[in-house]
Amino acid sequence: MQTTDTANRTKLSLRCLVTERDLIDRAAEAVGESRTEFMLKSSCEQAKRVLLDQRTFTLPEDQYEEFVRRLDAPVENEKLKALLAAKAPWER
């Protein structure tokens, strides 16, 4: 996450409760990071999880039709067919 390119860096500040700051400081110390490193790393990881978990997206009509066509098309890959037919590990 660190970069030597300081031209692309910006300042980010926030307000929090003293107890929240102390919690963050303890966690950062536990993993050997500064408060800034810990907060930036944790925030970026959570942001990625949130964005990857988005279930709604929009497409122009022609792209949507192509998307649906591909979803509805029969599976032609034998390995993929076998994978989709197999029980999930937690169902075995």
PDB file of C-alpha atoms in Angstrom:
ATOM      1  CA  MET A   1       0.000   0.000   0.000  1.00  0.00           C
ATOM      2  CA  GLN A   2       2.926   2.345   0.545  1.00  0.00           C
ATOM      3  CA  THR A   3       4.343   4.300  -2.332  1.00  0.00           C
ATOM      4  CA  THR A   4       7.257   6.638  -2.720  1.00  0.00           C
ATOM      5  CA  ASP A   5       5.227   8.893  -5.016  1.00  0.00           C
ATOM      6  CA  THR A   6       4.392  11.762  -2.658  1.00  0.00           C
ATOM      7  CA  ALA A   7       2.712  13.768  -5.431  1.00  0.00           C
ATOM      8  CA  ASN A   8      -0.267  11.413  -5.276  1.00  0.00           C
ATOM      9  CA  ARG A   9      -0.650  11.574  -1.505  1.00  0.00           C
ATOM     10  CA  THR A  10      -3.316  13.572   0.296  1.00  0.00           C
ATOM     11  CA  LYS A  11      -4.237  14.237   3.894  1.00  0.00           C
ATOM     12  CA  LEU A  12      -7.194  12.532   5.535  1.00  0.00           C
ATOM     13  CA  SER A  13      -8.372  13.497   8.992  1.00  0.00           C
ATOM     14  CA  LEU A  14     -11.247  12.376  11.182  1.00  0.00           C
ATOM     15  CA  ARG A  15     -12.633  12.756  14.660  1.00  0.00           C
ATOM     16  CA  CYS A  16     -13.212   9.855  17.003  1.00  0.00           C
ATOM     17  CA  LEU A  17     -13.725   9.050  20.644  1.00  0.00           C
ATOM     18  CA  VAL A  18     -10.660   8.680  22.826  1.00  0.00           C
ATOM     19  CA  THR A  19     -11.656   5.068  23.492  1.00  0.00           C
ATOM     20  CA  GLU A  20     -11.816   4.381  19.750  1.00  0.00           C
ATOM     21  CA  ARG A  21      -8.367   5.933  19.217  1.00  0.00           C
ATOM     22  CA  ASP A  22      -6.963   3.883  22.094  1.00  0.00           C
ATOM     23  CA  LEU A  23      -8.451   0.694  20.625  1.00  0.00           C
ATOM     24  CA  ILE A  24      -6.931   1.460  17.228  1.00  0.00           C
ATOM     25  CA  ASP A  25      -3.573   2.242  18.829  1.00  0.00           C
ATOM     26  CA  ARG A  26      -3.553  -1.052  20.732  1.00  0.00           C
ATOM     27  CA  ALA A  27      -4.400  -3.009  17.595  1.00  0.00           C
ATOM     28  CA  ALA A  28      -1.795  -1.167  15.521  1.00  0.00           C
ATOM     29  CA  GLU A  29       0.841  -1.826  18.162  1.00  0.00           C
ATOM     30  CA  ALA A  30      -0.129  -5.511  18.257  1.00  0.00           C
ATOM     31  CA  VAL A  31       0.675  -5.873  14.545  1.00  0.00           C
ATOM     32  CA  GLY A  32       3.699  -3.586  14.608  1.00  0.00           C
ATOM     33  CA  GLU A  33       2.210  -0.762  12.560  1.00  0.00           C
ATOM     34  CA  SER A  34       1.735   2.932  13.124  1.00  0.00           C
ATOM     35  CA  ARG A  35      -1.769   4.256  13.693  1.00  0.00           C
ATOM     36  CA  THR A  36      -1.775   5.698  10.174  1.00  0.00           C
ATOM     37  CA  GLU A  37      -0.587   2.473   8.556  1.00  0.00           C
ATOM     38  CA  PHE A  38      -3.106   0.427  10.510  1.00  0.00           C
ATOM     39  CA  MET A  39      -6.047   2.734   9.803  1.00  0.00           C
ATOM     40  CA  LEU A  40      -5.260   3.091   6.107  1.00  0.00           C
ATOM     41  CA  LYS A  41      -4.733  -0.644   5.621  1.00  0.00           C
ATOM     42  CA  SER A  42      -7.884  -1.552   7.573  1.00  0.00           C
ATOM     43  CA  SER A  43     -10.004   1.052   5.823  1.00  0.00           C
ATOM     44  CA  CYS A  44      -8.848   0.002   2.363  1.00  0.00           C
ATOM     45  CA  GLU A  45      -9.473  -3.685   3.119  1.00  0.00           C
ATOM     46  CA  GLN A  46     -13.010  -2.909   4.295  1.00  0.00           C
ATOM     47  CA  ALA A  47     -13.640  -0.655   1.288  1.00  0.00           C
ATOM     48  CA  LYS A  48     -12.587  -3.458  -1.070  1.00  0.00           C
ATOM     49  CA  ARG A  49     -14.877  -5.940   0.712  1.00  0.00           C
ATOM     50  CA  VAL A  50     -17.809  -3.541   0.461  1.00  0.00           C
ATOM     51  CA  LEU A  51     -17.223  -2.855  -3.221  1.00  0.00           C
ATOM     52  CA  LEU A  52     -16.712  -6.532  -4.072  1.00  0.00           C
ATOM     53  CA  ASP A  53     -19.960  -7.366  -2.293  1.00  0.00           C
ATOM     54  CA  GLN A  54     -22.074  -5.097  -4.473  1.00  0.00           C
ATOM     55  CA  ARG A  55     -24.928  -7.076  -5.925  1.00  0.00           C
ATOM     56  CA  THR A  56     -26.506  -4.422  -8.080  1.00  0.00           C
ATOM     57  CA  PHE A  57     -24.904  -3.107 -11.217  1.00  0.00           C
ATOM     58  CA  THR A  58     -26.246  -1.482 -14.352  1.00  0.00           C
ATOM     59  CA  LEU A  59     -25.473  -2.063 -17.988  1.00  0.00           C
ATOM     60  CA  PRO A  60     -26.616  -0.468 -21.216  1.00  0.00           C
ATOM     61  CA  GLU A  61     -29.447  -2.478 -22.773  1.00  0.00           C
ATOM     62  CA  ASP A  62     -27.292  -4.161 -25.434  1.00  0.00           C
ATOM     63  CA  GLN A  63     -24.695  -5.247 -22.872  1.00  0.00           C
ATOM     64  CA  TYR A  64     -27.427  -6.454 -20.515  1.00  0.00           C
ATOM     65  CA  GLU A  65     -28.935  -8.603 -23.276  1.00  0.00           C
ATOM     66  CA  GLU A  66     -25.519 -10.110 -24.012  1.00  0.00           C
ATOM     67  CA  PHE A  67     -24.953 -10.719 -20.298  1.00  0.00           C
ATOM     68  CA  VAL A  68     -28.298 -12.525 -19.932  1.00  0.00           C
ATOM     69  CA  ARG A  69     -27.674 -14.518 -23.133  1.00  0.00           C
ATOM     70  CA  ARG A  70     -24.370 -15.756 -21.747  1.00  0.00           C
ATOM     71  CA  LEU A  71     -25.925 -16.622 -18.387  1.00  0.00           C
ATOM     72  CA  ASP A  72     -28.669 -18.602 -20.088  1.00  0.00           C
ATOM     73  CA  ALA A  73     -26.345 -20.385 -22.535  1.00  0.00           C
ATOM     74  CA  PRO A  74     -25.612 -24.043 -21.834  1.00  0.00           C
ATOM     75  CA  VAL A  75     -22.293 -24.827 -20.180  1.00  0.00           C
ATOM     76  CA  GLU A  76     -19.867 -26.175 -22.776  1.00  0.00           C
ATOM     77  CA  ASN A  77     -16.839 -26.723 -20.555  1.00  0.00           C
ATOM     78  CA  GLU A  78     -16.746 -30.276 -19.155  1.00  0.00           C
ATOM     79  CA  LYS A  79     -14.677 -29.358 -16.099  1.00  0.00           C
ATOM     80  CA  LEU A  80     -17.061 -26.493 -15.317  1.00  0.00           C
ATOM     81  CA  LYS A  81     -20.059 -28.843 -15.757  1.00  0.00           C
ATOM     82  CA  ALA A  82     -18.524 -31.253 -13.244  1.00  0.00           C
ATOM     83  CA  LEU A  83     -17.783 -28.443 -10.799  1.00  0.00           C
ATOM     84  CA  LEU A  84     -21.330 -27.077 -11.010  1.00  0.00           C
ATOM     85  CA  ALA A  85     -22.781 -30.566 -10.561  1.00  0.00           C
ATOM     86  CA  ALA A  86     -20.657 -31.355  -7.486  1.00  0.00           C
ATOM     87  CA  LYS A  87     -21.931 -30.811  -3.978  1.00  0.00           C
ATOM     88  CA  ALA A  88     -20.417 -27.928  -2.056  1.00  0.00           C
ATOM     89  CA  PRO A  89     -17.908 -29.017   0.626  1.00  0.00           C
ATOM     90  CA  TRP A  90     -20.315 -28.018   3.398  1.00  0.00           C
ATOM     91  CA  GLU A  91     -23.065 -30.186   1.848  1.00  0.00           C
ATOM     92  CA  ARG A  92     -20.980 -33.385   1.802  1.00  0.00           C
TER      93      ARG A  92
END
